[in-house]
XYZ file of C-alpha atoms in Angstrom:
681
model
C 15.666 -13.320 20.127
C 16.405 -9.977 18.330
C 15.415 -7.915 21.711
C 17.867 -9.996 23.352
C 20.849 -8.278 21.683
C 22.072 -5.357 23.699
C 21.988 -1.776 21.890
C 25.363 -1.630 19.521
C 26.849 1.859 19.076
C 24.137 3.248 20.465
C 25.918 5.626 22.982
C 27.419 8.984 21.409
C 30.712 6.882 21.469
C 32.720 3.768 21.206
C 31.015 1.136 23.795
C 32.532 -0.454 26.076
C 34.385 -3.437 24.703
C 33.077 -6.085 26.999
C 29.788 -5.148 26.226
C 30.834 -5.143 22.060
C 32.171 -8.368 22.397
C 29.096 -9.903 24.519
C 26.732 -8.736 22.093
C 29.035 -10.047 18.873
C 29.347 -13.159 20.274
C 25.319 -13.824 21.223
C 24.742 -12.642 17.382
C 27.671 -15.070 16.138
C 26.023 -18.125 17.780
C 22.553 -16.913 17.018
C 23.773 -16.531 13.118
C 25.620 -20.154 13.292
C 22.993 -22.047 15.170
C 21.650 -25.064 13.547
C 18.467 -23.751 11.901
C 17.769 -25.377 8.493
C 19.490 -23.813 5.314
C 17.029 -22.582 2.866
C 16.875 -24.356 -0.513
C 18.011 -21.697 -2.654
C 21.538 -19.796 -1.954
C 22.380 -23.265 -0.217
C 25.941 -22.806 -0.907
C 26.503 -19.100 -0.294
C 24.383 -19.485 3.084
C 26.850 -22.099 4.298
C 30.129 -20.594 3.581
C 29.020 -17.064 4.999
C 27.941 -18.984 8.192
C 31.380 -20.914 7.996
C 33.296 -17.780 7.907
C 31.569 -16.317 10.941
C 32.110 -19.283 13.050
C 35.872 -18.442 12.259
C 35.335 -15.233 14.201
C 33.906 -16.967 17.405
C 37.074 -17.743 18.521
C 38.611 -13.965 18.041
C 35.482 -12.718 20.067
C 36.116 -15.216 22.564
C 40.152 -14.789 22.983
C 39.593 -10.748 22.949
C 37.297 -11.286 25.715
C 39.007 -12.794 28.130
C 42.478 -10.312 27.648
C 42.915 -7.874 30.451
C 44.614 -5.360 28.635
C 42.550 -1.942 26.977
C 42.018 -2.591 23.277
C 43.184 -0.330 20.703
C 40.836 2.213 19.143
C 41.123 0.437 15.946
C 39.916 -2.914 17.236
C 37.099 -1.551 18.774
C 36.150 0.141 15.504
C 36.809 -3.075 14.026
C 34.567 -4.803 16.283
C 32.037 -2.250 15.684
C 32.052 -2.679 11.700
C 31.891 -6.436 12.007
C 29.175 -6.394 14.600
C 27.073 -4.508 11.569
C 28.154 -7.027 8.793
C 26.827 -9.755 10.999
C 23.357 -8.364 11.445
C 23.228 -7.588 8.039
C 24.167 -11.630 7.444
C 21.594 -12.748 9.894
C 18.841 -10.392 8.006
C 19.748 -11.587 4.766
C 19.717 -15.179 5.698
C 16.399 -14.797 7.526
C 15.060 -13.280 4.609
C 16.058 -16.127 2.312
C 14.474 -18.422 5.360
C 11.339 -16.959 5.781
C 10.821 -15.220 2.328
C 8.966 -16.778 -0.690
C 11.505 -19.456 -2.281
C 10.283 -18.776 -5.731
C 10.907 -14.891 -5.771
C 14.286 -15.886 -3.832
C 15.120 -18.062 -6.639
C 14.101 -15.500 -9.473
C 16.362 -13.019 -7.557
C 19.385 -15.446 -7.590
C 22.148 -12.938 -9.110
C 21.084 -9.689 -6.762
C 20.966 -12.417 -3.621
C 24.008 -13.244 -4.064
C 25.427 -10.294 -4.799
C 24.453 -9.172 -1.394
C 26.402 -12.301 0.089
C 29.611 -11.007 -1.780
C 29.224 -7.731 -0.902
C 29.094 -8.560 3.192
C 31.767 -11.060 2.535
C 33.612 -8.091 1.530
C 32.823 -5.875 3.903
C 33.835 -8.092 6.548
C 37.265 -8.105 4.707
C 37.423 -4.521 4.963
C 36.640 -4.387 8.658
C 39.968 -7.115 9.101
C 41.596 -4.363 7.455
C 42.281 -2.301 10.690
C 42.000 -4.940 13.091
C 45.748 -4.556 14.718
C 46.140 -8.108 15.480
C 50.032 -7.818 16.490
C 48.293 -5.715 19.385
C 45.891 -8.605 20.673
C 46.555 -11.152 23.009
C 45.350 -13.790 20.755
C 46.320 -17.708 20.872
C 48.082 -19.049 17.518
C 45.005 -20.761 16.280
C 42.923 -17.905 16.593
C 45.750 -15.881 14.781
C 46.360 -18.135 11.811
C 42.071 -18.359 11.383
C 41.562 -14.469 11.419
C 44.251 -14.160 8.907
C 43.182 -17.296 6.912
C 39.565 -15.379 7.175
C 41.360 -11.926 6.113
C 42.951 -13.512 2.924
C 39.772 -15.716 1.890
C 37.216 -12.184 2.146
C 39.978 -10.085 0.243
C 39.673 -12.440 -2.362
C 36.592 -13.706 -2.842
C 34.744 -13.977 -6.249
C 31.180 -13.888 -6.610
C 29.231 -16.913 -6.577
C 25.730 -17.587 -8.384
C 24.549 -21.306 -8.269
C 24.601 -22.460 -11.696
C 21.635 -24.801 -10.694
C 19.532 -21.947 -9.220
C 19.992 -20.122 -12.779
C 18.943 -23.564 -14.711
C 15.775 -23.801 -12.400
C 14.978 -20.264 -12.502
C 15.441 -19.845 -16.202
C 12.875 -22.815 -16.802
C 10.160 -21.416 -14.517
C 10.350 -18.502 -16.623
C 9.580 -20.589 -19.615
C 6.689 -21.971 -17.768
C 5.965 -18.644 -16.593
C 5.456 -17.249 -20.248
C 3.602 -20.806 -21.304
C 1.315 -19.657 -18.726
C 0.836 -16.192 -19.372
C -2.667 -14.179 -21.139
C -0.775 -14.245 -24.441
C -0.180 -18.335 -24.292
C -3.151 -19.296 -22.847
C -4.899 -21.463 -25.702
C -1.498 -23.545 -25.064
C -2.748 -24.134 -21.638
C -2.612 -27.766 -22.314
C 1.009 -27.907 -23.073
C 2.182 -26.806 -19.873
C 4.716 -29.615 -18.224
C 2.824 -29.546 -14.966
C 5.222 -32.771 -13.916
C 8.167 -30.528 -14.418
C 6.666 -27.437 -12.459
C 6.128 -30.014 -9.613
C 9.617 -31.136 -10.133
C 11.230 -27.256 -9.938
C 8.892 -26.441 -7.172
C 9.658 -29.858 -4.843
C 13.345 -28.903 -5.163
C 12.746 -25.704 -3.201
C 10.426 -27.086 -0.608
C 7.188 -26.823 -1.837
C 5.543 -30.315 -1.966
C 2.229 -30.082 -0.307
C -0.946 -28.131 -1.061
C -0.496 -26.423 2.407
C 3.413 -25.215 0.858
C 1.862 -23.747 -2.425
C -0.785 -21.542 -0.084
C 1.821 -20.500 1.985
C 4.014 -19.612 -0.912
C 1.018 -17.702 -2.607
C 0.730 -16.015 0.390
C 4.292 -14.910 0.790
C 4.227 -13.709 -3.293
C 1.208 -11.614 -2.431
C 3.148 -9.917 0.435
C 6.143 -9.121 -2.161
C 4.300 -7.846 -4.346
C 2.486 -5.400 -1.556
C 6.201 -4.856 -0.894
C 7.886 -4.023 -4.181
C 4.617 -1.548 -5.309
C 6.315 1.432 -4.607
C 10.053 0.310 -5.563
C 10.104 -2.667 -7.597
C 9.177 -1.468 -11.539
C 6.315 -3.241 -13.165
C 8.127 -5.908 -14.861
C 9.015 -7.100 -11.144
C 4.933 -6.649 -10.162
C 4.304 -8.697 -13.629
C 6.744 -11.247 -12.756
C 5.211 -11.803 -9.393
C 1.855 -11.721 -10.381
C 2.868 -14.725 -13.321
C 4.512 -16.509 -10.494
C 1.238 -16.036 -8.365
C -0.932 -17.394 -11.510
C 1.363 -20.313 -12.200
C 1.552 -21.520 -8.503
C -2.309 -21.357 -8.439
C -2.839 -23.283 -11.924
C -0.219 -26.018 -10.937
C -1.671 -26.790 -7.600
C -5.044 -26.854 -9.103
C -3.843 -29.397 -11.492
C -1.184 -31.480 -9.707
C -3.108 -32.221 -6.081
C -6.096 -34.412 -5.938
C -9.387 -32.859 -4.707
C -8.965 -35.306 -1.320
C -5.752 -33.163 -0.756
C -7.059 -29.816 -1.084
C -9.776 -30.712 1.358
C -7.171 -31.810 3.687
C -5.316 -28.424 3.381
C -8.361 -26.777 4.143
C -8.653 -28.237 7.080
C -5.040 -28.168 8.066
C -5.468 -24.356 7.590
C -8.699 -24.003 9.567
C -6.737 -25.904 12.560
C -3.683 -23.341 12.281
C -6.430 -20.633 12.835
C -8.137 -22.118 15.591
C -7.387 -20.115 18.912
C -5.326 -21.851 21.587
C -5.038 -22.059 25.317
C -1.156 -22.834 25.032
C -0.150 -20.136 23.072
C 2.153 -18.620 25.749
C 4.010 -22.513 26.230
C 5.039 -22.550 22.834
C 8.583 -21.568 22.307
C 8.131 -19.197 19.312
C 4.657 -17.031 19.527
C 5.442 -16.088 15.788
C 6.086 -19.601 14.679
C 2.475 -20.873 16.251
C 0.596 -18.017 14.348
C 3.112 -17.217 11.502
C -0.115 -18.588 9.027
C -2.452 -15.876 10.275
C -1.296 -12.741 11.551
C -2.065 -9.937 8.697
C 0.905 -8.950 6.863
C 0.715 -5.363 7.719
C 0.740 -6.149 11.428
C 4.153 -8.320 10.954
C 7.190 -6.307 11.551
C 9.373 -5.786 7.527
C 12.508 -7.017 9.920
C 11.594 -9.770 12.373
C 8.216 -10.999 10.584
C 6.719 -11.387 13.948
C 3.724 -9.675 15.046
C 4.607 -5.940 15.946
C 4.134 -5.178 19.967
C 5.179 -1.417 20.021
C 4.806 0.052 16.196
C 6.851 2.739 15.402
C 6.860 5.209 12.115
C 10.540 5.931 10.686
C 11.360 9.227 8.503
C 10.449 7.054 5.380
C 7.032 6.412 6.445
C 7.351 2.920 6.836
C 6.186 0.977 10.461
C 8.636 -1.298 12.414
C 8.354 -2.840 15.459
C 10.137 -0.628 17.944
C 13.100 -3.536 19.326
C 14.023 -4.472 15.804
C 14.274 -0.750 14.073
C 16.089 0.137 16.845
C 18.695 -2.688 16.589
C 18.681 -2.029 12.776
C 19.647 1.793 13.434
C 22.070 1.022 16.333
C 24.399 -1.633 14.108
C 25.387 1.329 11.887
C 22.184 1.822 9.180
C 20.857 5.137 8.411
C 18.585 3.536 5.690
C 14.954 2.089 5.910
C 15.379 -1.678 5.295
C 12.371 -1.789 3.340
C 12.375 0.994 0.783
C 16.189 1.461 1.076
C 15.661 5.245 1.536
C 17.778 7.265 3.613
C 16.555 9.077 6.847
C 16.969 12.245 7.146
C 16.018 12.049 11.085
C 16.506 8.986 13.479
C 13.288 9.694 15.511
C 10.890 6.943 16.135
C 7.464 7.847 16.239
C 4.620 5.694 17.918
C 1.846 4.169 15.631
C -1.299 4.523 17.526
C -3.483 3.877 15.175
C -1.722 0.401 14.152
C -0.945 -0.653 17.803
C -4.897 -0.099 18.671
C -5.831 -2.426 15.751
C -3.637 -5.257 16.368
C -4.668 -5.011 20.245
C -8.380 -5.305 18.828
C -7.295 -7.876 16.389
C -5.585 -10.011 18.985
C -8.492 -9.398 21.749
C -11.051 -11.022 18.834
C -8.448 -14.405 17.915
C -7.501 -14.873 21.894
C -3.742 -13.570 21.034
C -2.020 -12.571 24.266
C -0.792 -8.806 24.022
C 2.287 -7.532 26.142
C 0.007 -6.279 28.524
C -1.255 -9.789 29.495
C 2.141 -11.301 30.216
C 3.701 -12.071 33.064
C 5.188 -9.636 35.779
C 8.572 -10.584 35.123
C 8.716 -10.863 31.215
C 6.678 -7.276 30.807
C 9.282 -5.844 33.265
C 11.782 -7.531 31.091
C 10.147 -6.269 27.852
C 9.848 -2.924 29.516
C 13.520 -2.822 30.133
C 14.829 -3.673 26.719
C 12.342 -1.516 25.151
C 13.517 1.708 27.360
C 16.940 -0.105 26.357
C 16.238 0.951 22.800
C 14.726 3.992 23.137
C 17.575 5.526 25.121
C 19.851 3.996 22.405
C 17.845 6.031 20.011
C 17.863 9.059 21.319
C 21.606 8.951 22.245
C 21.155 9.271 26.083
C 23.562 6.338 27.300
C 26.613 7.861 26.340
C 28.936 7.981 28.905
C 31.416 10.604 29.897
C 34.394 7.802 29.243
C 33.136 7.021 25.815
C 32.594 10.618 24.482
C 36.336 10.962 25.419
C 37.621 7.900 23.986
C 35.479 8.887 20.363
C 37.543 12.656 21.148
C 40.881 11.200 21.500
C 40.364 8.850 18.406
C 39.242 11.174 16.311
C 41.757 13.796 17.302
C 44.601 11.268 16.668
C 42.750 10.247 13.330
C 42.882 13.625 11.977
C 46.340 14.488 12.735
C 46.971 11.415 10.420
C 44.944 12.853 7.899
C 47.314 16.052 8.285
C 50.523 14.812 8.122
C 50.276 11.136 6.901
C 51.936 9.389 4.125
C 49.119 8.595 1.311
C 48.818 5.060 3.107
C 48.725 6.325 6.197
C 45.932 8.994 5.166
C 44.033 6.081 3.530
C 43.880 3.962 6.545
C 42.872 6.929 8.555
C 40.036 8.003 6.040
C 38.789 4.666 6.452
C 38.296 5.027 10.362
C 36.955 7.917 10.319
C 34.213 6.660 7.649
C 33.755 3.935 10.137
C 33.581 6.171 13.347
C 30.918 8.127 11.494
C 28.889 6.045 10.103
C 27.137 5.684 13.832
C 25.898 8.306 16.136
C 25.215 11.724 16.072
C 27.433 12.584 18.624
C 30.538 10.393 16.815
C 29.669 13.088 13.839
C 29.737 16.269 15.836
C 33.055 15.084 17.740
C 34.798 14.188 14.391
C 33.625 17.659 13.160
C 34.889 19.541 16.483
C 38.473 17.699 15.821
C 38.974 19.563 12.289
C 38.376 16.731 10.080
C 36.192 18.030 7.409
C 38.720 20.697 5.641
C 41.160 17.941 5.761
C 38.500 15.491 4.303
C 37.284 17.891 1.365
C 41.484 18.192 0.528
C 41.335 14.493 0.003
C 38.486 14.341 -2.362
C 41.439 15.666 -5.145
C 43.254 12.557 -4.490
C 44.728 10.510 -6.865
C 44.633 7.579 -4.605
C 41.336 5.937 -5.532
C 40.879 4.502 -2.226
C 41.576 7.835 -0.121
C 38.798 9.787 -2.582
C 36.216 7.017 -2.328
C 37.078 6.958 2.054
C 36.853 10.820 2.185
C 34.051 11.480 0.198
C 31.840 8.247 2.481
C 33.033 10.043 5.433
C 31.924 13.420 4.223
C 28.399 11.796 3.681
C 28.549 10.073 6.968
C 29.251 13.232 8.884
C 26.312 15.342 6.866
C 23.930 13.630 8.333
C 24.414 15.430 11.456
C 22.549 19.160 10.404
C 25.216 21.497 11.908
C 27.726 19.279 9.966
C 26.020 20.287 6.540
C 26.865 24.095 7.035
C 30.342 23.440 8.143
C 31.042 21.421 4.829
C 29.335 23.707 2.564
C 31.535 26.435 4.485
C 34.476 24.550 3.687
C 33.737 24.946 -0.323
C 33.437 21.047 -0.258
C 30.149 21.133 -3.006
C 32.808 21.790 -5.934
C 34.806 18.808 -4.774
C 32.102 16.791 -4.233
C 30.334 17.103 -7.754
C 33.439 16.538 -9.223
C 33.726 13.282 -7.473
C 30.457 12.407 -8.604
C 31.525 13.640 -12.370
C 34.778 12.196 -12.799
C 35.478 9.858 -9.659
C 38.387 7.071 -9.778
C 35.425 4.573 -8.331
C 31.739 3.778 -9.042
C 31.219 3.779 -5.485
C 32.514 6.955 -4.547
C 30.761 8.718 -7.992
C 27.530 6.841 -5.648
C 28.253 8.272 -2.272
C 28.896 12.131 -4.121
C 25.315 11.333 -5.052
C 23.858 10.450 -1.583
C 26.097 13.472 0.019
C 24.395 15.871 -2.395
C 21.009 14.731 -1.367
C 21.757 15.007 2.286
C 22.953 18.491 1.876
C 20.432 19.275 -0.708
C 17.695 18.662 1.977
C 18.441 22.319 3.648
C 16.386 24.231 1.323
C 19.387 27.088 0.623
C 21.210 24.637 -0.142
C 19.492 23.202 -3.200
C 19.626 26.782 -4.818
C 23.100 26.528 -4.139
C 23.700 22.937 -5.764
C 21.625 23.449 -8.805
C 23.283 26.364 -9.938
C 26.485 24.373 -10.403
C 26.537 23.847 -13.919
C 27.898 20.488 -14.055
C 25.888 19.291 -10.511
C 22.453 18.431 -12.157
C 23.921 17.192 -15.301
C 26.305 14.829 -13.499
C 23.151 13.320 -11.418
C 21.323 12.630 -14.695
C 24.388 11.018 -15.880
C 24.753 8.266 -12.700
C 20.635 7.863 -13.380
C 21.519 6.435 -16.425
C 24.828 4.468 -16.100
C 25.276 4.001 -12.183
C 24.508 0.770 -10.455
C 21.357 0.188 -8.407
C 22.209 1.812 -5.660
C 23.610 4.874 -7.225
C 20.364 4.985 -9.720
C 18.395 5.424 -6.479
C 20.800 8.008 -5.066
C 21.051 10.105 -8.722
C 16.932 10.039 -7.963
C 16.448 11.099 -4.593
C 18.927 13.844 -5.089
C 17.250 14.941 -8.098
C 13.746 14.884 -6.334
C 15.203 17.413 -3.726
C 16.664 19.639 -6.196
C 13.477 19.712 -8.346
C 11.350 20.743 -5.575
C 12.728 24.866 -6.894
C 11.409 25.435 -10.106
C 14.560 27.226 -11.155
C 16.286 23.651 -11.211
C 13.540 21.680 -13.152
C 14.643 22.967 -16.630
C 18.006 21.706 -16.099
C 16.945 18.413 -15.075
C 14.973 18.162 -18.307
C 17.620 19.571 -20.593
C 19.889 17.356 -19.395
C 18.025 14.632 -20.128
C 16.701 13.406 -17.370
C 12.949 12.942 -18.875
C 13.350 9.488 -20.900
C 16.031 8.195 -18.491
C 13.264 8.726 -15.451
C 10.767 6.920 -17.987
C 12.941 3.727 -18.379
C 13.021 3.491 -14.794
C 9.528 3.235 -13.890
C 10.215 -0.597 -15.499
C 13.588 -0.950 -14.010
C 13.079 -4.110 -11.908
C 16.442 -4.108 -10.248
C 17.066 0.005 -9.453
C 13.902 -0.074 -7.279
C 13.204 3.673 -7.824
C 9.675 3.264 -9.363
C 7.993 5.752 -6.962
C 11.087 8.588 -6.962
C 10.975 8.429 -10.369
C 7.421 8.674 -10.578
C 7.726 11.830 -8.012
C 10.717 13.893 -10.011
C 8.256 13.094 -13.375
C 5.315 14.769 -11.497
C 7.740 17.674 -10.461
C 9.095 18.297 -13.914
C 5.544 18.464 -15.209
C 5.298 21.779 -13.557
C 8.026 23.049 -15.795
C 6.839 23.911 -19.313
C 9.669 22.082 -20.899
C 9.465 19.299 -18.843
C 5.589 18.826 -20.125
C 6.693 18.991 -23.361
C 9.533 16.570 -23.318
C 7.294 14.149 -21.296
C 4.056 14.138 -23.645
C 6.670 13.151 -26.322
C 6.679 9.589 -24.593
C 4.755 6.877 -26.196
C 5.401 4.352 -23.798
C 4.868 6.460 -20.497
C 0.651 6.740 -20.470
C 0.319 2.571 -21.119
C 3.125 2.567 -18.106
C 1.128 4.853 -16.051
C -2.480 2.882 -16.517
C -0.818 0.107 -14.935
C 0.893 1.759 -12.216
C -2.687 2.823 -11.450
C -3.535 -0.938 -10.622
C -0.444 -2.144 -9.510
C 1.860 1.054 -8.088
C 1.891 1.945 -4.052
C -0.645 4.141 -3.211
C 2.286 7.212 -3.553
C 3.003 5.817 -6.669
C -0.794 5.958 -7.964
C -0.939 9.811 -6.542
C 1.937 10.808 -8.633
C 0.639 8.347 -11.596
C -2.912 10.225 -11.819
C -1.071 13.569 -11.180
C 0.874 12.749 -14.622
C -1.971 11.768 -16.355
C -3.997 14.645 -15.604
C -1.381 17.031 -16.425
C -0.625 15.662 -19.639
C -4.380 15.773 -20.675
C -4.824 18.906 -19.568
C -3.953 22.386 -21.514
C -3.632 21.278 -25.116
C -3.097 17.099 -24.355
C -5.726 15.958 -26.345
C -3.647 13.453 -28.024
C -2.923 12.219 -24.683
C -6.692 12.162 -23.766
C -7.119 10.215 -26.792
C -5.048 7.323 -26.272
C -6.030 7.043 -22.458
C -9.380 6.511 -24.370
C -8.056 4.032 -26.465
C -6.799 1.861 -23.929
C -9.213 -0.369 -22.433
C -7.676 -0.468 -18.933
C -7.589 3.348 -18.770
C -11.336 4.103 -17.368
C -11.961 0.890 -15.078
C -8.439 1.620 -13.407
C -9.823 5.269 -13.131
C -12.660 4.565 -11.832
C -11.672 1.934 -9.387
C -8.847 5.044 -7.813
C -11.874 7.485 -7.727
C -13.590 4.796 -5.527
C -10.618 3.450 -3.410
C -7.704 6.022 -3.519
C -6.386 8.255 -0.822
C -8.356 11.647 -0.808
C -5.523 13.383 -3.455
C -5.731 10.385 -5.891
C -9.475 10.378 -5.394
C -10.364 13.968 -6.376
C -7.612 13.578 -9.264
C -9.165 10.846 -10.761
C -12.589 12.408 -10.961
C -11.265 15.384 -12.862
C -9.892 12.995 -15.238
C -12.951 11.381 -15.568
C -14.771 14.547 -16.067
C -12.162 15.662 -18.688
C -12.526 12.788 -20.870
C -15.831 12.974 -20.428
C -16.156 16.343 -21.992
C -13.323 15.137 -24.403
C -15.971 12.505 -25.532
C -18.539 15.227 -25.585
C -16.826 17.507 -28.055
C -15.667 14.823 -30.082
């Protein structure tokens, strides 16, 4: 169904209101359809679905009006589309992902639902109800929804928390340290907990184990060692419970069911959903991380992750400039075909008698090709019309005028609308800059009003994604103000977006030196690394990673106290920046002071050994880089600690055999170094 939704905000400007409203109505119907609500996050999901239903009458009333819509209302509708798309992805993740992992992540997922409702309220702030031709009932519903969204409170289900805590207790009883007490595990209670989240049969247990294994692979580069350890403990607990709880006959029946699911069928085309009929035997690496369906046209984004073209195109066109899987900011929006993976998928489909795109009917192929072309055109920004460009230009000039001469309330509103307008489309960002917005936004960074400051720095962040705007922002002297916001901003979101702006600006090599030379920049980023929220720590780490490519910035990073914070982040299950933290540490190793600081850590070596086993391919490369660097040139103490750890040599041998080319070469070098150390000792 994702491919049916017309690409939104794909042109350089604002889409025609008709297209926007049709897409909103279609998306709202998808989100509020009668599919099953998961057993976890039930109240949050049902509440957000009810709120989105209230918007349906708004979209229908606006669609029926004959009057042109004010620019603010189109901005509001575009932002609502982005919010509802996020709700859809969030609900699908709760529905299709591991139910046990959703239970473990109860607070985190609840916060995501809270955040999207707050964003819904922010979008409705700029909806000019008095200028729209709405029925009295619709107006009353929207006003009620707006009030509810503004005063929404975070809801975390106490029942989910209780089940989660019991689950942790049972996991501890099943851990290696308590293996002698296995006989005292309450499998009846485990069965009750699993049944309460929809896992009732051996087949359910098998599917849950597969989903947990996929989650472990996804979390390898971002989740931290505690997350990976929890997932593996869950897999161990479910496997043991499945063996203990169910009889041999039930296990045999499960195996038969799995075999039947894997048997090729001749009527796959007649199934209502191709993905549902094959959900249990599509290899995870062939699924799109967004839709979870078999990828027909895999493409690679700037972060290196692969998605199906239609799904990632809609993600980008709905206003996102981050990788859905890693959360990393995309430095460009190009979609590069993954021909190697497409060939493997095609080969797998032939072996399993699965019809690929080429074998569909002519009309279906034409329809799919049309949709794909539509998405490609959207990403390349080829669908812009002169009318759309003129609409953005007129809106930008109007809003810049408000920034220049308006009262604080008017400036706050104008900065927020520019922030939204700059959120999507390279042409939007170019036009806003040409309208003269950047100098006024830079001045507003010193505003005493927290919301004005937050909107101004976020608008500059969005504008900086367009490369030429980076030059204009630096020329306007913005870096001093941005660093001041990073260091002492009035809200945490303002500080985080200032860090993200520094990351975006530092993509240009010359600016790495300029930003790094500012005495407050790196210390402020390190401060956010220690005190920021999850996204703040991620923004700070990626900015430090950019700056640390220049040797002159590394000493300041170490002097500011980054090393112990980065080591702590390797086990932070919430920050999700394991690979980024490892990459920064690997760069700091090239600085004498950095090497000394890293060698002081007593906990790093065992962490790196575990990351050789559980980390992502990139994480393994940086882990072996760190271990090799620590053992060279006077690193006898580190080498001794490595040799004393029983997991180190098997992990190094495994990496030397199965790792990437770079990792294999470094693992061989470290094994030879350790061998010489043993001989000398």
